[in-house]
PDB file of C-alpha atoms in Angstrom:
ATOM      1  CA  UNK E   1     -31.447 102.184-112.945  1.00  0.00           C
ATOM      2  CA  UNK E   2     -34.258 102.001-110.638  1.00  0.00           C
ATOM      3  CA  UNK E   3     -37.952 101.211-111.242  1.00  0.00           C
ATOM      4  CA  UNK E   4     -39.788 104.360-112.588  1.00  0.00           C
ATOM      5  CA  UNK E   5     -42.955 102.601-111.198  1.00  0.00           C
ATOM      6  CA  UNK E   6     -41.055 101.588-108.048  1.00  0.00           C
ATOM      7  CA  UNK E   7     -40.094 104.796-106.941  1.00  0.00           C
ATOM      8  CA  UNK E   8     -43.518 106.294-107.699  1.00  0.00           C
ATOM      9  CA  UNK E   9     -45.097 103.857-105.423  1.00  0.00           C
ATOM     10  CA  UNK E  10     -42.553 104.302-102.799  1.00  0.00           C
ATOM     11  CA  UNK E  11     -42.776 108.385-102.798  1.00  0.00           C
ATOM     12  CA  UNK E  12     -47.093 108.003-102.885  1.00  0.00           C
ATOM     13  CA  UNK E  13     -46.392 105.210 -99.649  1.00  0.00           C
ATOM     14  CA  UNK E  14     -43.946 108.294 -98.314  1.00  0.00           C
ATOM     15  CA  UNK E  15     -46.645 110.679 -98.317  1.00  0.00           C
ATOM     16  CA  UNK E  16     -49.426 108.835 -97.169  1.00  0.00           C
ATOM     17  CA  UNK E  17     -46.998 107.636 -94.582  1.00  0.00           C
ATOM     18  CA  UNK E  18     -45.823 110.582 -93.476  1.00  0.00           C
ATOM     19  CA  UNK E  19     -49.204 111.749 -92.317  1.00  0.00           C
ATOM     20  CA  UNK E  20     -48.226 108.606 -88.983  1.00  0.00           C
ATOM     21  CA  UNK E  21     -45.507 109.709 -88.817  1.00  0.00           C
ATOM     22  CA  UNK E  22     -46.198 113.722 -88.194  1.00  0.00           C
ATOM     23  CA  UNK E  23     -49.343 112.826 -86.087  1.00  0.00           C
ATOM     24  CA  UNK E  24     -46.600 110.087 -83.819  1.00  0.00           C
ATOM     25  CA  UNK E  25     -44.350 113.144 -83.340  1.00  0.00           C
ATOM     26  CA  UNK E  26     -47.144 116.115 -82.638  1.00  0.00           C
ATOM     27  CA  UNK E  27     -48.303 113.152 -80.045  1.00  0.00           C
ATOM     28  CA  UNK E  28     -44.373 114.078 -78.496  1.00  0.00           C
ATOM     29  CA  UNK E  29     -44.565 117.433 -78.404  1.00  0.00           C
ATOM     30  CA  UNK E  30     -43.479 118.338 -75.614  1.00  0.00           C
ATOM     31  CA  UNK E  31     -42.119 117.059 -72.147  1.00  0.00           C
ATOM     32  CA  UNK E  32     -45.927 116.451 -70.655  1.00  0.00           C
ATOM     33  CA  UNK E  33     -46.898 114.489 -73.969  1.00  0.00           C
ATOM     34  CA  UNK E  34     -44.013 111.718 -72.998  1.00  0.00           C
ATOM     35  CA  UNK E  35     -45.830 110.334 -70.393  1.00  0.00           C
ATOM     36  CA  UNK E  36     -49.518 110.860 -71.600  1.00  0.00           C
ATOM     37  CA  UNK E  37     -50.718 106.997 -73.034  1.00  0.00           C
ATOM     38  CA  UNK E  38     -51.121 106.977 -77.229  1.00  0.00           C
ATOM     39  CA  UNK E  39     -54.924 107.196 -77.779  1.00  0.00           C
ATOM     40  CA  UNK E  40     -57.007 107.219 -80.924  1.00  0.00           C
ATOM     41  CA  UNK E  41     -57.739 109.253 -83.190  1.00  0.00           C
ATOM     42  CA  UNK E  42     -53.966 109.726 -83.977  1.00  0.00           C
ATOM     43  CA  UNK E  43     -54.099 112.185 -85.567  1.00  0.00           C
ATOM     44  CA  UNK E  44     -54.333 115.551 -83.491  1.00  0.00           C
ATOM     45  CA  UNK E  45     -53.174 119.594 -83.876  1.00  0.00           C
ATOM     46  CA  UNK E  46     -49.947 120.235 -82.351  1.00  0.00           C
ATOM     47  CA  UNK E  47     -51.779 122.999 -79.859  1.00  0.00           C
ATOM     48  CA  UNK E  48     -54.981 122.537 -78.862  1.00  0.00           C
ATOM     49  CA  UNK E  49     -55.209 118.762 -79.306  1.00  0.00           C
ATOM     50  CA  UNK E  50     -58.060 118.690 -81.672  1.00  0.00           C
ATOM     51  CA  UNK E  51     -58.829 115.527 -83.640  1.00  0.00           C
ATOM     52  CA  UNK E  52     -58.192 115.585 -87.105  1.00  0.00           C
ATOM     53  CA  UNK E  53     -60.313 114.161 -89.243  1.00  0.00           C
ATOM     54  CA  UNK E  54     -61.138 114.061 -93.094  1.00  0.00           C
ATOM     55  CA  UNK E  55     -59.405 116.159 -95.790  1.00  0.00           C
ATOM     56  CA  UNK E  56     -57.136 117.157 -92.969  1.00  0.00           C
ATOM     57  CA  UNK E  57     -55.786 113.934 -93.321  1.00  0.00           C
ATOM     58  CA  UNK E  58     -55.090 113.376 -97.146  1.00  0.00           C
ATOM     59  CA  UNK E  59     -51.584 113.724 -97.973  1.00  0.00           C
ATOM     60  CA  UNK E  60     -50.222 117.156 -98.886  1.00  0.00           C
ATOM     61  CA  UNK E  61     -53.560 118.595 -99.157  1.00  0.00           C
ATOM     62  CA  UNK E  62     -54.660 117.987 -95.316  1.00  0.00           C
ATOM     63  CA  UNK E  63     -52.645 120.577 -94.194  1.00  0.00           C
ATOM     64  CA  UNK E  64     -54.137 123.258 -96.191  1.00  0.00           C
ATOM     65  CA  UNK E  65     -57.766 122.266 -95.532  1.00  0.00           C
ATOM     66  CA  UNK E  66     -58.585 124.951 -93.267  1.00  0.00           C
ATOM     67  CA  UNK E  67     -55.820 127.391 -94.722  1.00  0.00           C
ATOM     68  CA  UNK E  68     -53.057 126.026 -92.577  1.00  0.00           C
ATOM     69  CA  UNK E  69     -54.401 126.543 -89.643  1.00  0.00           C
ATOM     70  CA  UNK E  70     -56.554 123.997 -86.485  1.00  0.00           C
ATOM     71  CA  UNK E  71     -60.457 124.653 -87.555  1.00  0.00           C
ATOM     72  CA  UNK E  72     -60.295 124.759 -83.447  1.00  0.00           C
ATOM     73  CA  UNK E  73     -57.473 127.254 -82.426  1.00  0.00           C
ATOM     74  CA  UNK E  74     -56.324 128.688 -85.907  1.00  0.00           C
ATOM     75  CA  UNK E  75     -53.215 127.290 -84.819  1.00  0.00           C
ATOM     76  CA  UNK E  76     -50.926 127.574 -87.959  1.00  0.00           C
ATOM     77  CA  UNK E  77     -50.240 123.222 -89.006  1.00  0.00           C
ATOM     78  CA  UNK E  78     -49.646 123.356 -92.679  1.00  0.00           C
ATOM     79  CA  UNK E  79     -46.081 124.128 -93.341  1.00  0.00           C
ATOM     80  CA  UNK E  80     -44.953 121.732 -90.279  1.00  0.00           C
ATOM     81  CA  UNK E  81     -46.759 119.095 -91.514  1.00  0.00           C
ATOM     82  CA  UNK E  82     -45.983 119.446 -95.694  1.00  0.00           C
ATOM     83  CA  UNK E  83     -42.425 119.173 -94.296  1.00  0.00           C
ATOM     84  CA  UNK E  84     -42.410 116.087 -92.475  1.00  0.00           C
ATOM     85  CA  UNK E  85     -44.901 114.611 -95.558  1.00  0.00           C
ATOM     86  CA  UNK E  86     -42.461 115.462 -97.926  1.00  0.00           C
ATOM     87  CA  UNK E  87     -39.380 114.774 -96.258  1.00  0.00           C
ATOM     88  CA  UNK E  88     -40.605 111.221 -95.476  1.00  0.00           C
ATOM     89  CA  UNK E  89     -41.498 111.071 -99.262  1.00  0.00           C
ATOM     90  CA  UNK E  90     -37.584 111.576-100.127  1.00  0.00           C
ATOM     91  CA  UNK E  91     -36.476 109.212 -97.645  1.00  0.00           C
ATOM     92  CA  UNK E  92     -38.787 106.519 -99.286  1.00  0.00           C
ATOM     93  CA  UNK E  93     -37.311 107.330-103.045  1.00  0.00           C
ATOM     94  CA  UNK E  94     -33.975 107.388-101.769  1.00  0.00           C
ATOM     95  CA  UNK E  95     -34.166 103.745-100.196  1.00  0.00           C
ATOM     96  CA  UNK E  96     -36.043 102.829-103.452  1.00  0.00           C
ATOM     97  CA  UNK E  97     -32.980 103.567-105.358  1.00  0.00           C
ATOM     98  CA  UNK E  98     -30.607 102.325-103.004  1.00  0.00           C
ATOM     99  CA  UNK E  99     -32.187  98.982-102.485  1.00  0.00           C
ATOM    100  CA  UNK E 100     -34.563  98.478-105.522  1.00  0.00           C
ATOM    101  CA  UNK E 101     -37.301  96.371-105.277  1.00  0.00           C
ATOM    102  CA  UNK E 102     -35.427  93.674-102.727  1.00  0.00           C
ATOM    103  CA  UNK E 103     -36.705  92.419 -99.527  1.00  0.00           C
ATOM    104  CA  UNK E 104     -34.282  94.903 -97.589  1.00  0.00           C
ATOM    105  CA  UNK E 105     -36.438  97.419 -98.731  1.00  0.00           C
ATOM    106  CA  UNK E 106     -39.041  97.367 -96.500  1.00  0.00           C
ATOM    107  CA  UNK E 107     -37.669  97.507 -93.458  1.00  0.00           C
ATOM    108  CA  UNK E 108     -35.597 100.176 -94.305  1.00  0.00           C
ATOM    109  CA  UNK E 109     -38.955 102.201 -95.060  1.00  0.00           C
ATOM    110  CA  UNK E 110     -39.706 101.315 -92.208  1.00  0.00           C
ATOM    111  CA  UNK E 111     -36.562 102.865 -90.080  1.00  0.00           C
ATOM    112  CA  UNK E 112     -36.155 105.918 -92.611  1.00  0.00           C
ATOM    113  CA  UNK E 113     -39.331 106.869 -90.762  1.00  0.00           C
ATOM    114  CA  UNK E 114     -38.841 105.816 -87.484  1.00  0.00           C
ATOM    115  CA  UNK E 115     -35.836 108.049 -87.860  1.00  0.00           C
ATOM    116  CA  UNK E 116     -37.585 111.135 -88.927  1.00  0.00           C
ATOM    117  CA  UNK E 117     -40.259 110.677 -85.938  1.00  0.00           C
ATOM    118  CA  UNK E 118     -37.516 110.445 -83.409  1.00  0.00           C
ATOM    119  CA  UNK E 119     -35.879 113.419 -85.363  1.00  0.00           C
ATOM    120  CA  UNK E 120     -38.763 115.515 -85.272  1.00  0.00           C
ATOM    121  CA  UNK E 121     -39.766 114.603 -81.532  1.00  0.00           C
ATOM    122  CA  UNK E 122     -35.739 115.221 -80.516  1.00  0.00           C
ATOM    123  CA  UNK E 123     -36.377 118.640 -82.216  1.00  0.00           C
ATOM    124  CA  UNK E 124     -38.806 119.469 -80.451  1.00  0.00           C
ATOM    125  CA  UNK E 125     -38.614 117.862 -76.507  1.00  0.00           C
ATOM    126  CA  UNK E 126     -34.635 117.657 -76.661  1.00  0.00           C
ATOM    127  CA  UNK E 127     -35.736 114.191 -75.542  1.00  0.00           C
ATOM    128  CA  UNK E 128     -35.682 110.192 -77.693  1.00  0.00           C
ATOM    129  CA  UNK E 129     -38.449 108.569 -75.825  1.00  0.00           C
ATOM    130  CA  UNK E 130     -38.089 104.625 -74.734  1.00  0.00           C
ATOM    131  CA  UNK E 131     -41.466 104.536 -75.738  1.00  0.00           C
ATOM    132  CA  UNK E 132     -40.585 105.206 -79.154  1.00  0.00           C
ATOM    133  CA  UNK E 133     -36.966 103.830 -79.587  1.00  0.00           C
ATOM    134  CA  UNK E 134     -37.395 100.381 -77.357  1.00  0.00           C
ATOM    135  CA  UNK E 135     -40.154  99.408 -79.974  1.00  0.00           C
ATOM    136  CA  UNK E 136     -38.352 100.240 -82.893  1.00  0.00           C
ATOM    137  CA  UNK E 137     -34.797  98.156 -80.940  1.00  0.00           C
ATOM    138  CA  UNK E 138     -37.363  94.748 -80.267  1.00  0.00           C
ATOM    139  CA  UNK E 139     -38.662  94.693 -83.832  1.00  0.00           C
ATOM    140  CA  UNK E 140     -35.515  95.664 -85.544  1.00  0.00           C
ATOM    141  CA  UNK E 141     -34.152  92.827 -84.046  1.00  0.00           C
ATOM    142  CA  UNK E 142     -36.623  90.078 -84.737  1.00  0.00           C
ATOM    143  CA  UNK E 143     -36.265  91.491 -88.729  1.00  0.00           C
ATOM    144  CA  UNK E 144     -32.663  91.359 -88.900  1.00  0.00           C
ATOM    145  CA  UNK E 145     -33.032  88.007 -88.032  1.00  0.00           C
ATOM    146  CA  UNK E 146     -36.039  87.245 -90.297  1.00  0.00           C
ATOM    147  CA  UNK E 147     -34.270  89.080 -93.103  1.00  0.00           C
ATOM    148  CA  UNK E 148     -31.207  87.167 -93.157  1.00  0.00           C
ATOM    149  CA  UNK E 149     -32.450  83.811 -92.488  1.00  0.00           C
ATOM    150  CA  UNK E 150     -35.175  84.621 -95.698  1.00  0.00           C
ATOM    151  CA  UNK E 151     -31.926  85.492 -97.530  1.00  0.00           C
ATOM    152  CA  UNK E 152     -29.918  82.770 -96.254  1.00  0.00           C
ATOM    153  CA  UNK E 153     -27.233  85.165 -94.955  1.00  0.00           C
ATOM    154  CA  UNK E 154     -27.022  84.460 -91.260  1.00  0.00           C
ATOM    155  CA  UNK E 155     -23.566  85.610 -91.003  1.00  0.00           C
ATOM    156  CA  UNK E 156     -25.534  88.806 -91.335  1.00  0.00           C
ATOM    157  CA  UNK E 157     -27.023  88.673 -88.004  1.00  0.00           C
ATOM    158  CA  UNK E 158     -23.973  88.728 -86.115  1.00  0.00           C
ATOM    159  CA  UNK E 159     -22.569  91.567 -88.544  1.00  0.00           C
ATOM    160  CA  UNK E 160     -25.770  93.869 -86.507  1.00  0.00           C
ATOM    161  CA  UNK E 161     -25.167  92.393 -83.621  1.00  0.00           C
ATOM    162  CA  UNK E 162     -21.569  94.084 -83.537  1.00  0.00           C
ATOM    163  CA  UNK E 163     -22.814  96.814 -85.201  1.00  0.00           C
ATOM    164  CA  UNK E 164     -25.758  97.498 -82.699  1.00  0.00           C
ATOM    165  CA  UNK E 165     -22.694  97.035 -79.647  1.00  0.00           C
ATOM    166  CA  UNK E 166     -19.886  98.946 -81.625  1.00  0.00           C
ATOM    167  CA  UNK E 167     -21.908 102.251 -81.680  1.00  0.00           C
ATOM    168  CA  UNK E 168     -23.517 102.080 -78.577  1.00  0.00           C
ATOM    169  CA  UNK E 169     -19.702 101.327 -76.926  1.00  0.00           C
ATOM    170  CA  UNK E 170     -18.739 104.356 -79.066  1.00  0.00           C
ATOM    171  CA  UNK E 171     -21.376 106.620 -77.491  1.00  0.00           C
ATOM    172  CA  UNK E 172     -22.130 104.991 -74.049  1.00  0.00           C
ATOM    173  CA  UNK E 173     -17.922 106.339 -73.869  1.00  0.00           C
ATOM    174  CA  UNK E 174     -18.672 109.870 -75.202  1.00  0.00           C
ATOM    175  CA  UNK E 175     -21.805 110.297 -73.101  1.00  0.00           C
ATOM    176  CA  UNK E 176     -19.179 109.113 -70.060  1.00  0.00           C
ATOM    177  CA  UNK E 177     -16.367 111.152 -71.330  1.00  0.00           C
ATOM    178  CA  UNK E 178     -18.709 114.341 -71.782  1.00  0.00           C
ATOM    179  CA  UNK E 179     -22.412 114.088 -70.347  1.00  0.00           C
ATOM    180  CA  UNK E 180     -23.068 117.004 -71.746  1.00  0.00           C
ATOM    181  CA  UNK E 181     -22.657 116.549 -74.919  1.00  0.00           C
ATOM    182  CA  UNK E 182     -24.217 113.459 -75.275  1.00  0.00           C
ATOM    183  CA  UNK E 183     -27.172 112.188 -73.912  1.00  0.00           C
ATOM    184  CA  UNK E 184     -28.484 108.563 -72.863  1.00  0.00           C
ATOM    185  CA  UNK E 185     -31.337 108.599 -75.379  1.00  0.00           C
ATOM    186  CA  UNK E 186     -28.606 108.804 -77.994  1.00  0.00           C
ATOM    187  CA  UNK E 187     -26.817 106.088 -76.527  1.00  0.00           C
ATOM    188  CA  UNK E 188     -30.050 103.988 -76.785  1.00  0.00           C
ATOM    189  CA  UNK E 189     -30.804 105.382 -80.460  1.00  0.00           C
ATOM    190  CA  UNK E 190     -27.288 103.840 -81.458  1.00  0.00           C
ATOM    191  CA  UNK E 191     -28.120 100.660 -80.633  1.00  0.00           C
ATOM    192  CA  UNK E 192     -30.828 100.739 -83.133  1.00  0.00           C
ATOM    193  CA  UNK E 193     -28.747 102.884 -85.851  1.00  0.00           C
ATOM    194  CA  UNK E 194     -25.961 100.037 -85.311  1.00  0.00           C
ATOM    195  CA  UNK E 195     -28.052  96.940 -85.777  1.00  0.00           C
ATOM    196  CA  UNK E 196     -28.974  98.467 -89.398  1.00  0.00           C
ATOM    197  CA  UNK E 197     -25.651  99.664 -90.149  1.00  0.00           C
ATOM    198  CA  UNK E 198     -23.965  96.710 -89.215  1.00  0.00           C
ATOM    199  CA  UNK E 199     -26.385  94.562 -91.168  1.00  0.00           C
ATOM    200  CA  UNK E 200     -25.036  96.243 -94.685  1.00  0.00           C
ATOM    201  CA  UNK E 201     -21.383  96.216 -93.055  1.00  0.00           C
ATOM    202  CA  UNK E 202     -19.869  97.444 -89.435  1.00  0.00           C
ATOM    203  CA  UNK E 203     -17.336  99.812 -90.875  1.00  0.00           C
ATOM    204  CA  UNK E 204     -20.257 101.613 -91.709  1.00  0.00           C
ATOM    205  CA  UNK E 205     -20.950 102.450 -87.707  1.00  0.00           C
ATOM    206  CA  UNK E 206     -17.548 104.772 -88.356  1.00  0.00           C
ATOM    207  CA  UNK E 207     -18.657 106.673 -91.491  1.00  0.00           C
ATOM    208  CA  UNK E 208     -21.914 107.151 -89.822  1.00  0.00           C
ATOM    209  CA  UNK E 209     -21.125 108.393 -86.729  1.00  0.00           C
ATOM    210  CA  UNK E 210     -18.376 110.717 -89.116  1.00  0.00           C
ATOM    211  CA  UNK E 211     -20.992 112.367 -91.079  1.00  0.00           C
ATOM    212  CA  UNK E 212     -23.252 113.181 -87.427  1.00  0.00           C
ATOM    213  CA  UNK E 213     -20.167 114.792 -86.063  1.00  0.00           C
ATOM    214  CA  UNK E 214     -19.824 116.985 -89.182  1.00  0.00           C
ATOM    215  CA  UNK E 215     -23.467 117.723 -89.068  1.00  0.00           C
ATOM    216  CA  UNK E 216     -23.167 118.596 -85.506  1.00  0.00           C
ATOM    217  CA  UNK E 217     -20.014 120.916 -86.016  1.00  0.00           C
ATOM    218  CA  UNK E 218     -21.750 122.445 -89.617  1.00  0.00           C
ATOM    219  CA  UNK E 219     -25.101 123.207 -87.065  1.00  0.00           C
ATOM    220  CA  UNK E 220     -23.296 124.372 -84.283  1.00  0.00           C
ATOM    221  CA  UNK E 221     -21.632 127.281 -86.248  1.00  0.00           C
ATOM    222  CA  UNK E 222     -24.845 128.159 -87.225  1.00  0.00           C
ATOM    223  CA  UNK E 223     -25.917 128.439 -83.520  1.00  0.00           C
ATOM    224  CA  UNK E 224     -22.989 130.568 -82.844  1.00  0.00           C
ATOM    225  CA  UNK E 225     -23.629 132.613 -86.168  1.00  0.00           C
ATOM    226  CA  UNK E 226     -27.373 133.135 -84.954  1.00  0.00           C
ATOM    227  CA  UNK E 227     -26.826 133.807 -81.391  1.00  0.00           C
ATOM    228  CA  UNK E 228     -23.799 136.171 -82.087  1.00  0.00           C
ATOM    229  CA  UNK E 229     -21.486 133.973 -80.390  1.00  0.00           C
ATOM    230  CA  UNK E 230     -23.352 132.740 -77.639  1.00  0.00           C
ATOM    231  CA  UNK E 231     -23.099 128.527 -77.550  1.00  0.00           C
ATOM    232  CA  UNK E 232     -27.084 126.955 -77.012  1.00  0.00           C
ATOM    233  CA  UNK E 233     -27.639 123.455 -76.563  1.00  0.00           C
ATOM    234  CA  UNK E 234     -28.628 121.564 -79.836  1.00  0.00           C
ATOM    235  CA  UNK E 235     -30.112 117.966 -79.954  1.00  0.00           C
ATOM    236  CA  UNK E 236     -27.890 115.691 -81.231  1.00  0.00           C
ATOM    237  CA  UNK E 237     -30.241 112.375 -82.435  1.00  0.00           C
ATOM    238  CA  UNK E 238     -31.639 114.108 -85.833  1.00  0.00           C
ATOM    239  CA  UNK E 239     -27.460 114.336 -86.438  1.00  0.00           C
ATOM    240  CA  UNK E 240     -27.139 110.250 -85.217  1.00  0.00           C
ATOM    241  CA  UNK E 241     -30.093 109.524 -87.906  1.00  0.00           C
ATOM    242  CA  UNK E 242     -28.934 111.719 -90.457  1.00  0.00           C
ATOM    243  CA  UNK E 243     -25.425 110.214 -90.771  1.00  0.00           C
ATOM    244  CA  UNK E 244     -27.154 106.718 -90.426  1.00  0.00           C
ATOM    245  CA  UNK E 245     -29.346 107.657 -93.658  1.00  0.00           C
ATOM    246  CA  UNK E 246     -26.346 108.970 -95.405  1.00  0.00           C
ATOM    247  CA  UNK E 247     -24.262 105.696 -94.796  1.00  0.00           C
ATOM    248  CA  UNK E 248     -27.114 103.711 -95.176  1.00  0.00           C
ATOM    249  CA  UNK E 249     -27.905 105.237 -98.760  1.00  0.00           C
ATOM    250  CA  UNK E 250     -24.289 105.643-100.090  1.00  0.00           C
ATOM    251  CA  UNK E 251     -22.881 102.193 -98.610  1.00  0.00           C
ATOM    252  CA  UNK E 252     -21.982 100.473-101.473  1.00  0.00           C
ATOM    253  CA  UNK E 253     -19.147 102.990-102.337  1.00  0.00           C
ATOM    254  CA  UNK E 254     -18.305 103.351 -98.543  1.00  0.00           C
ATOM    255  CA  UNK E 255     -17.757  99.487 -98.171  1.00  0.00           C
ATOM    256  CA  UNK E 256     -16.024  99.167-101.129  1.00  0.00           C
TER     257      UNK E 256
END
């Protein structure tokens, strides 16, 4: 059973956390915003650029300060950024139960969000900036190698390295195979999903990239449903993140 206090602390860290994380992907809003240079304040509406600033920063709250909407353009920001508050929130508890209070943890906080930023961004700009993903790749790696040196497991870093190769071989071959169905930024985002995955266990690259296919075929009936059987393009990295979360969080029954 986990920590009652644990998990507490780790869903208050998810909100307050998740106010980064939805200013890093209104910063990636759209195709113009990749190329712009991240300047303070962070923190910015997703129209007219405005600063944010005081109780439109406190978790949950912020976004309601001005009634949902930019004090500048009356653009409507509180439901958009609840969501991504409170969805990083659940991704915090979730790890908290899966990994307890363990140095694993942490950097697996750490990714849960990186994840949902990407996700939201992908969403958004059908696009996984290097900007965003080659950070997360570098530091990933030097922690995977930190973490299992700390926990004198260093059989562990070669069990990410052939994770981080496995999936990116598996997609670098479907983006080949069918360009349009896979893009390069998902390539690179497997390469990040992989190093994590294979850290717990490699098998786990398989059952991940299961559960994105199945998200992928569940949302693109919905397309068709919604469009009245007209096919539209969908981006695929929030399904490469969610079946990395779902393997991630459920791997102890998976690997054994």
């Amino acid at each position: 059973m986990a920590d009652p206090v644990l998990l507490a602390a780790c869903g208050a860290g998810g909100l307050v956390s998740g106010v980064f994380v939805e200013a890093l992907a209104v910063r990636h809003r759209d195709d113009a915003d990749l190329d712009r240079p991240l300047r303070a304040p962070w923190s910015r509406c997703g129209s007219c650029d405005a600063p944010l600033h005081g109780l439109e920063l406190v978790p949950v709250a912020g976004p309601f300060a001005h009634r949902g909407r930019c004090r500048e353009c009356g653009h409507v920001v509180g439901v958009a950024q609840l969501a991504v508050q409170v969805v990083n929130a659940v991704l915090w508890i979730l790890a908290g139960i899966r990994f307890g209070a363990s140095a694993p943890l942490v950097p697996y906080l750490l990714l849960f969000s990186g994840l949902l930023t990407l996700a939201v961004v992908d969403l958004r700009t059908y696009r996984l900036p290097d900007r965003l993903t080659f950070p997360m790749l570098y530091g990933s790696v030097v922690a995977v190698v930190v973490l299992s040196l700390v926990r004198h497991e260093p059989a562990r870093i070669l069990y990410a390295a052939a994770g981080s190769l496995g999936f990116f071989a598996l997609l670098a071959l479907m983006a080949f195979v069918s360009p349009k169905g896979m893009g390069w930024g998902d390539v690179k985002l497997a390469r990040l999903l992989g190093l994590w995955l294979g850290w717990l266990s490699p098998i786990l690259v398989v059952h991940s990239l299961l559960v994105a296919g199945l998200a992928g075929v569940v949302v693109g009936l919905v397309v068709l449903a919604v469009r009245r059987g007209h096919s539209a393009p969908f981006p695929f990295g929030p399904m490469l993140a969610l079946g990395a979360v779902v393997a991630i969080l459920i791997s102890p029954a998976l690997v054994a």
